[in-house]
Amino acid sequence: MSFLGSALVTTSTDPHALLAGARARVAAAADLQALQALERELLGKSGPAGLILASIPTLPPEQRKAAGAQANELKRALEEACAARRTALESAALESERSGGDFDPTLPPAPLERGGLHPVTRVVRELEDLFTSMGYTILDGPEVELDWYNFEALNIPKDHPARDAQDTFYCDPAGRLVLRTHTSPVQVRAMERMQPPFRAIVPGKVFRNEATDASHEHTFHQMEGLVVGKDVSVGHLIGAMKTLLRGVFGRDIEIRLRPGYFPFVEPGFELDARCPFCTSGCRVCKQSTWIELLPCGMVHPNVLKSGGIDPEQWTGFAFGLGLSRLVMLRYGIDDVRHLLSGDLRFLEQF
Ligand code: FA5
């Protein structure tokens, strides 16, 4: 060790002797338990380095720095000796286990706990495959969003009553930053970055400041869809939605459009799907045989303008799939709050 060659500090403790004695004890430690006890003792306050440190106040000031350095080096040397002994003891233990009579190298290892994909992730992946096969790009957007993209650019100014339907969590006192209440803000972000024609989907987490119950959660998933092109019509929207349902439920599902109001689409619709679980009414469809699945509509010209797209030249449709609810339908989950509960008893079923 380098400190052995350095000018010796006069202390009441001799570092050479301390180190040699300690090393001999470490080398003699018979097992890991003994080594651990020794480590605690040697590296603690009353160990060799600790003793040197404790003697520092009694030394002349010009010797104190060197004594501190000696203590550190001693400690490092002891740590190295302990680590080397630990490796040797561990290898010896392994060796003796291997050569013991009841060691059977042909036995299978203990089974590993396997994780699984979250049901939302499963459905998102399926939908991503489906939509990319139809030429859609997958987009992402920030969960902490500017009020501009979440509301204003979507034709929802500050005093608009539609803000009440999506009460949000404000993130700064000025109210410029919000937790996004829907995936629709990515519509305008997409328009700013992509040249029409384009098609995109945006799966993601959204947040609402509202009371929770079996079908409402403060944090849930949506998937936005946006298509902008020449002469895009409601017919294209219906075609895309039918393809979506065929992909999710594996067969054709009847749909209907009802008028729906969202400031960022005109006309706007609520799309209902014929209940995939019954023909004459059940608990899932509340005995109506229809399930309210997703709001959608033709992109409002003001929104195209917010995104820098000329509404005289381009039209588009958009939809906002309640992904959490679709996952519930798909797997027969009766309470949306299970999804993000982190409860393994729930998650292990998938
Ligand atoms: C919207 O969020 C619009 N951005 C959808 C849209 C997009 C309309 C594009 C037109 C064009 P809405 O607030 O209805 O709309 O929410 C959409 C879906 O999210 C609902 O149909 C429902 O399935 C789901 N949803 C709404 N609130 C909750 C909640 N608290 N918990 C779980 N799912 C919810």
Coordinates of C-alpha atoms and ligand atoms in Angstrom, one line a residue:
M1 CA 0.0 0.0 0.0
S2 CA 1.3 3.4 -0.8
F3 CA 0.7 4.8 2.6
L4 CA 3.2 2.3 4.0
G5 CA 6.0 4.0 2.0
S6 CA 4.8 7.6 2.9
A7 CA 6.3 9.6 5.7
L8 CA 4.8 8.1 8.8
V9 CA 2.6 10.2 10.9
T10 CA 3.3 9.9 14.6
T11 CA 0.1 8.5 16.1
S12 CA -0.6 6.4 19.0
T13 CA -1.6 3.7 16.5
D14 CA 0.8 2.1 14.0
P15 CA -0.9 1.7 10.6
H16 CA 1.4 -1.2 9.5
A17 CA 0.6 -3.3 12.5
L18 CA -3.1 -2.4 12.4
L19 CA -3.4 -3.4 8.7
A20 CA -1.4 -6.6 9.1
G21 CA -3.4 -7.7 12.1
A22 CA -6.7 -6.9 10.4
R23 CA -5.8 -8.6 7.2
A24 CA -4.9 -11.8 9.1
R25 CA -8.3 -11.8 10.8
V26 CA -10.1 -11.3 7.5
A27 CA -8.1 -14.1 5.8
A28 CA -9.1 -16.3 8.7
A29 CA -12.8 -15.6 8.5
A30 CA -14.4 -19.0 8.2
D31 CA -17.7 -18.2 6.6
L32 CA -19.7 -15.3 5.1
Q33 CA -21.4 -14.7 8.4
A34 CA -18.1 -14.3 10.3
L35 CA -16.8 -12.1 7.5
Q36 CA -19.8 -9.8 7.7
A37 CA -19.3 -9.4 11.5
L38 CA -15.7 -8.7 11.0
E39 CA -16.4 -6.1 8.3
R40 CA -18.7 -4.3 10.6
E41 CA -16.0 -4.2 13.3
L42 CA -13.0 -3.3 11.1
L43 CA -14.7 -0.6 9.1
G44 CA -16.6 0.9 12.0
K45 CA -15.5 3.6 14.5
S46 CA -13.4 1.3 16.6
G47 CA -11.7 -0.3 13.6
P48 CA -8.1 0.6 12.6
A49 CA -9.1 3.5 10.3
G50 CA -11.6 4.7 13.0
L51 CA -8.9 4.7 15.6
I52 CA -6.6 6.8 13.5
L53 CA -9.4 9.3 12.8
A54 CA -10.2 9.5 16.5
S55 CA -6.6 10.3 17.2
I56 CA -6.4 13.2 14.8
P57 CA -7.5 15.9 17.4
T58 CA -4.6 14.9 19.6
L59 CA -2.0 15.5 16.8
P60 CA -0.1 18.6 16.0
P61 CA -2.0 20.5 13.2
E62 CA 0.6 19.9 10.5
Q63 CA 0.2 16.1 10.9
R64 CA -3.5 16.0 10.8
K65 CA -4.0 16.0 7.0
A66 CA -1.6 13.1 6.5
A67 CA -3.3 11.2 9.3
G68 CA -6.6 11.6 7.5
A69 CA -5.1 10.3 4.3
Q70 CA -3.7 7.4 6.1
A71 CA -7.0 6.5 7.6
N72 CA -8.7 6.6 4.2
E73 CA -6.1 4.4 2.6
L74 CA -6.3 2.0 5.5
K75 CA -10.0 1.8 5.1
R76 CA -9.7 1.2 1.3
A77 CA -7.2 -1.5 1.9
L78 CA -9.4 -3.3 4.4
E79 CA -12.4 -3.0 2.1
E80 CA -10.4 -4.7 -0.7
A81 CA -9.3 -7.4 1.7
C82 CA -12.9 -8.1 2.7
A83 CA -14.1 -8.1 -0.9
A84 CA -11.4 -10.6 -1.9
R85 CA -12.3 -12.9 1.1
R86 CA -16.0 -12.6 0.2
T87 CA -15.3 -13.8 -3.4
A88 CA -13.2 -16.6 -2.1
L89 CA -15.8 -17.8 0.4
E90 CA -18.6 -17.5 -2.1
S91 CA -16.7 -19.6 -4.7
A92 CA -15.8 -22.2 -2.1
A93 CA -19.5 -22.4 -1.0
L94 CA -20.6 -22.9 -4.6
E95 CA -17.9 -25.5 -5.2
S96 CA -18.9 -27.4 -2.1
E97 CA -22.6 -27.3 -3.1
R98 CA -21.7 -28.5 -6.6
S99 CA -19.6 -31.4 -5.4
G100 CA -22.1 -32.4 -2.6
G101 CA -24.1 -35.6 -3.1
D102 CA -27.5 -34.0 -3.5
F103 CA -26.6 -31.5 -6.2
D104 CA -28.4 -32.4 -9.4
P105 CA -27.4 -30.1 -12.3
T106 CA -30.2 -31.7 -14.5
L107 CA -33.0 -30.3 -12.3
P108 CA -35.0 -27.4 -13.9
P109 CA -34.4 -24.0 -12.4
A110 CA -36.9 -22.4 -10.1
P111 CA -39.7 -20.9 -12.3
L112 CA -39.3 -17.2 -13.0
E113 CA -42.2 -14.9 -12.2
R114 CA -43.4 -13.7 -15.6
G115 CA -45.0 -10.3 -16.2
G116 CA -47.7 -9.8 -18.8
L117 CA -48.9 -7.0 -21.0
H118 CA -51.5 -4.7 -19.5
P119 CA -54.9 -5.1 -21.2
V120 CA -54.8 -1.5 -22.4
T121 CA -51.4 -2.1 -23.9
R122 CA -52.7 -5.2 -25.7
V123 CA -55.7 -3.4 -27.2
V124 CA -53.5 -0.4 -28.2
R125 CA -51.0 -2.7 -29.9
E126 CA -53.8 -4.4 -31.9
L127 CA -55.3 -1.0 -32.9
E128 CA -51.9 0.3 -33.9
D129 CA -51.4 -2.8 -36.2
L130 CA -54.8 -2.3 -37.6
F131 CA -54.5 1.4 -38.3
T132 CA -50.9 1.3 -39.6
S133 CA -52.1 -1.4 -42.1
M134 CA -54.5 1.3 -43.3
G135 CA -51.7 3.9 -43.7
Y136 CA -52.1 5.7 -40.4
T137 CA -49.1 7.1 -38.6
I138 CA -48.9 6.7 -34.8
L139 CA -48.4 10.0 -32.9
D140 CA -47.8 10.9 -29.4
G141 CA -48.3 14.2 -27.6
P142 CA -47.5 15.8 -24.2
E143 CA -49.7 14.8 -21.2
V144 CA -49.0 18.3 -19.6
E145 CA -50.4 20.4 -22.4
L146 CA -50.8 24.1 -23.2
D147 CA -54.3 25.4 -22.7
W148 CA -54.0 26.6 -26.3
Y149 CA -53.8 23.1 -27.7
N150 CA -56.2 21.5 -25.2
F151 CA -58.9 24.1 -25.6
E152 CA -58.4 27.3 -27.6
A153 CA -57.1 25.8 -30.8
L154 CA -60.0 23.4 -30.7
N155 CA -62.5 26.2 -30.9
I156 CA -63.1 26.1 -27.1
P157 CA -62.3 29.7 -25.9
K158 CA -62.0 30.5 -22.1
D159 CA -65.7 31.3 -21.6
H160 CA -67.0 28.4 -23.6
P161 CA -69.4 26.1 -21.7
A162 CA -67.7 23.0 -23.3
R163 CA -64.9 23.6 -20.8
D164 CA -67.3 22.5 -18.0
A165 CA -67.7 19.1 -19.6
Q166 CA -63.9 18.5 -19.4
D167 CA -62.8 20.0 -16.1
T168 CA -59.1 19.7 -15.8
F169 CA -56.2 19.9 -13.5
Y170 CA -54.4 23.2 -13.9
C171 CA -50.6 22.9 -13.5
D172 CA -49.6 26.6 -13.1
P173 CA -51.2 29.6 -11.4
A174 CA -51.6 31.4 -14.7
G175 CA -53.6 28.5 -16.1
R176 CA -51.5 28.1 -19.2
L177 CA -50.6 24.5 -18.5
V178 CA -53.2 21.8 -18.0
L179 CA -53.2 18.0 -17.8
R180 CA -54.7 17.2 -21.2
T181 CA -58.4 16.2 -20.9
H182 CA -58.4 14.4 -24.2
T183 CA -56.1 13.3 -27.0
S184 CA -57.7 15.9 -29.4
P185 CA -54.9 18.5 -28.8
V186 CA -52.6 16.3 -30.8
Q187 CA -54.9 17.0 -33.8
V188 CA -53.5 20.6 -34.0
R189 CA -50.0 19.5 -33.2
A190 CA -50.2 17.0 -36.0
M191 CA -51.5 19.6 -38.5
E192 CA -48.6 21.9 -37.6
R193 CA -46.1 19.3 -38.4
M194 CA -47.5 17.2 -41.2
Q195 CA -48.4 18.1 -44.7
P196 CA -51.8 17.0 -45.9
P197 CA -52.9 14.5 -46.9
F198 CA -52.2 12.4 -43.8
R199 CA -53.9 10.0 -41.4
A200 CA -52.8 9.6 -37.8
I201 CA -53.9 7.9 -34.5
V202 CA -52.9 9.1 -31.1
P203 CA -53.3 6.6 -28.2
G204 CA -52.6 8.1 -24.8
K205 CA -53.5 8.9 -21.3
V206 CA -55.8 11.7 -20.4
F207 CA -57.0 13.3 -17.1
R208 CA -60.2 14.8 -15.8
N209 CA -61.1 16.5 -12.6
E210 CA -64.3 14.6 -12.0
A211 CA -65.8 12.1 -9.5
T212 CA -65.0 8.5 -10.2
D213 CA -67.3 5.6 -10.5
A214 CA -67.5 2.3 -12.3
S215 CA -67.3 4.0 -15.7
H216 CA -65.5 7.2 -14.9
E217 CA -61.9 7.5 -13.8
H218 CA -59.8 10.7 -13.3
T219 CA -57.0 9.1 -15.5
F220 CA -58.0 7.0 -18.5
H221 CA -57.0 6.2 -22.0
Q222 CA -58.3 7.6 -25.3
M223 CA -57.3 7.1 -28.9
E224 CA -57.6 10.0 -31.2
G225 CA -57.9 9.5 -35.0
L226 CA -57.4 12.2 -37.6
V227 CA -57.6 12.1 -41.3
V228 CA -57.0 15.1 -43.5
G229 CA -57.2 15.0 -47.3
K230 CA -59.1 16.1 -50.4
D231 CA -62.8 15.5 -50.3
V232 CA -62.7 13.5 -47.1
S233 CA -66.3 12.8 -46.1
V234 CA -68.6 11.3 -43.5
G235 CA -68.6 8.1 -45.7
H236 CA -64.9 7.7 -45.1
L237 CA -65.4 8.2 -41.3
I238 CA -68.1 5.5 -41.2
G239 CA -65.8 3.1 -43.3
A240 CA -62.9 3.6 -40.9
M241 CA -65.1 3.1 -37.8
K242 CA -66.5 -0.2 -39.2
T243 CA -63.0 -1.4 -39.9
L244 CA -62.0 -0.5 -36.4
L245 CA -64.9 -2.5 -34.9
R246 CA -64.3 -5.5 -37.2
G247 CA -60.6 -5.5 -36.0
V248 CA -61.6 -5.3 -32.3
F249 CA -64.5 -7.8 -32.2
G250 CA -63.5 -10.0 -35.1
R251 CA -66.7 -9.6 -37.1
D252 CA -68.9 -6.9 -38.6
I253 CA -70.7 -4.8 -36.0
E254 CA -73.7 -2.6 -36.9
I255 CA -73.2 1.1 -36.1
R256 CA -75.4 4.2 -36.0
L257 CA -74.6 7.9 -35.8
R258 CA -76.5 10.3 -33.6
P259 CA -75.9 14.1 -33.6
G260 CA -73.3 15.0 -31.0
Y261 CA -71.8 18.4 -30.1
F262 CA -68.1 19.1 -29.9
P263 CA -66.9 22.6 -30.8
F264 CA -64.0 21.2 -32.8
V265 CA -66.1 19.1 -35.3
E266 CA -68.9 20.1 -37.6
P267 CA -71.1 18.1 -38.0
G268 CA -70.3 16.1 -34.9
F269 CA -71.7 12.7 -34.0
E270 CA -71.9 10.1 -31.3
L271 CA -71.2 6.7 -32.8
D272 CA -73.0 3.8 -31.2
A273 CA -72.2 0.1 -31.9
R274 CA -74.7 -2.7 -31.8
C275 CA -74.0 -4.5 -28.5
P276 CA -71.5 -7.3 -29.3
F277 CA -72.7 -9.4 -26.3
C278 CA -76.5 -9.7 -26.8
T279 CA -79.3 -9.4 -29.3
S280 CA -82.1 -8.3 -27.1
G281 CA -80.5 -6.2 -24.3
C282 CA -78.1 -7.0 -21.5
R283 CA -76.3 -5.3 -18.5
V284 CA -73.5 -4.0 -20.7
C285 CA -75.8 -2.1 -23.2
K286 CA -78.2 -1.2 -20.4
Q287 CA -80.9 -3.2 -22.2
S288 CA -80.8 -0.9 -25.2
T289 CA -78.8 -3.2 -27.6
W290 CA -76.6 -0.2 -28.5
I291 CA -73.4 0.9 -26.9
E292 CA -72.2 4.5 -27.0
L293 CA -68.7 4.0 -28.3
L294 CA -67.1 7.1 -29.6
P295 CA -67.6 10.7 -30.5
C296 CA -66.5 11.8 -33.9
G297 CA -67.2 14.2 -36.7
M298 CA -65.8 16.3 -39.6
V299 CA -62.9 18.6 -38.5
H300 CA -64.1 22.2 -37.9
P301 CA -62.7 24.7 -40.4
N302 CA -61.4 26.8 -37.4
V303 CA -59.4 23.9 -36.2
L304 CA -57.8 23.3 -39.6
K305 CA -57.0 27.0 -39.5
S306 CA -55.4 26.7 -36.0
G307 CA -53.2 24.0 -37.4
G308 CA -52.2 26.1 -40.5
I309 CA -54.3 24.1 -43.0
D310 CA -56.5 25.8 -45.6
P311 CA -60.1 24.6 -45.0
E312 CA -61.0 25.7 -48.6
Q313 CA -58.6 23.0 -49.9
W314 CA -58.7 20.3 -47.3
T315 CA -61.3 18.5 -45.2
G316 CA -60.9 15.9 -42.5
F317 CA -62.6 13.7 -40.0
A318 CA -61.6 13.0 -36.4
F319 CA -62.7 10.6 -33.7
G320 CA -62.0 10.2 -30.0
L321 CA -62.2 6.6 -29.0
G322 CA -62.7 6.0 -25.2
L323 CA -60.0 3.4 -25.1
S324 CA -60.5 2.4 -21.5
R325 CA -64.2 1.7 -22.2
L326 CA -63.3 -0.3 -25.3
V327 CA -60.9 -2.4 -23.2
M328 CA -63.6 -3.0 -20.7
L329 CA -66.0 -4.2 -23.4
R330 CA -63.4 -6.4 -25.0
Y331 CA -62.5 -8.2 -21.7
G332 CA -65.8 -7.9 -19.9
I333 CA -64.3 -5.7 -17.1
D334 CA -67.0 -4.2 -15.0
D335 CA -65.2 -1.3 -13.4
V336 CA -62.8 1.2 -15.1
R337 CA -61.0 1.8 -11.9
H338 CA -59.5 -1.7 -12.0
L339 CA -57.4 -0.7 -15.0
L340 CA -54.9 1.6 -13.3
S341 CA -55.3 0.2 -9.8
G342 CA -52.0 -1.7 -10.1
D343 CA -53.8 -4.6 -8.3
L344 CA -51.9 -7.7 -9.3
R345 CA -55.0 -9.9 -8.6
F346 CA -56.7 -8.1 -11.5
L347 CA -53.7 -7.8 -13.8
E348 CA -52.7 -11.5 -13.5
Q349 CA -55.9 -12.4 -15.2
F350 CA -54.6 -11.2 -18.6
Ligands
FA5_1 C1 -63.8 13.9 -26.1 O1 -62.9 13.7 -25.3 C2 -63.5 14.4 -27.5 N1 -62.1 14.8 -27.6 C3 -63.7 13.3 -28.5 C4 -63.7 13.7 -30.0 C5 -62.6 13.6 -30.7 C6 -64.9 14.2 -30.5 C7 -62.6 13.9 -32.1 C8 -64.9 14.6 -31.9 C9 -63.7 14.4 -32.6 P1 -65.6 12.9 -24.6 O2 -65.5 13.8 -23.5 O3 -67.0 12.4 -24.9 O4 -65.0 13.4 -26.0 O5 -64.7 11.6 -24.3 C10 -64.5 10.6 -25.3 C11 -64.7 9.2 -24.7 O6 -63.8 9.1 -23.6 C12 -66.0 8.9 -24.1 O7 -66.9 8.4 -25.1 C13 -65.8 7.9 -23.1 O8 -65.7 6.6 -23.7 C14 -64.4 8.2 -22.6 N2 -64.4 8.9 -21.3 C15 -64.8 10.2 -21.0 N3 -64.7 10.4 -19.7 C16 -64.2 9.3 -19.2 C17 -63.8 9.0 -17.8 N4 -63.9 9.9 -16.8 N5 -63.4 7.7 -17.6 C18 -63.3 6.8 -18.6 N6 -63.6 7.1 -19.9 C19 -64.0 8.3 -20.2

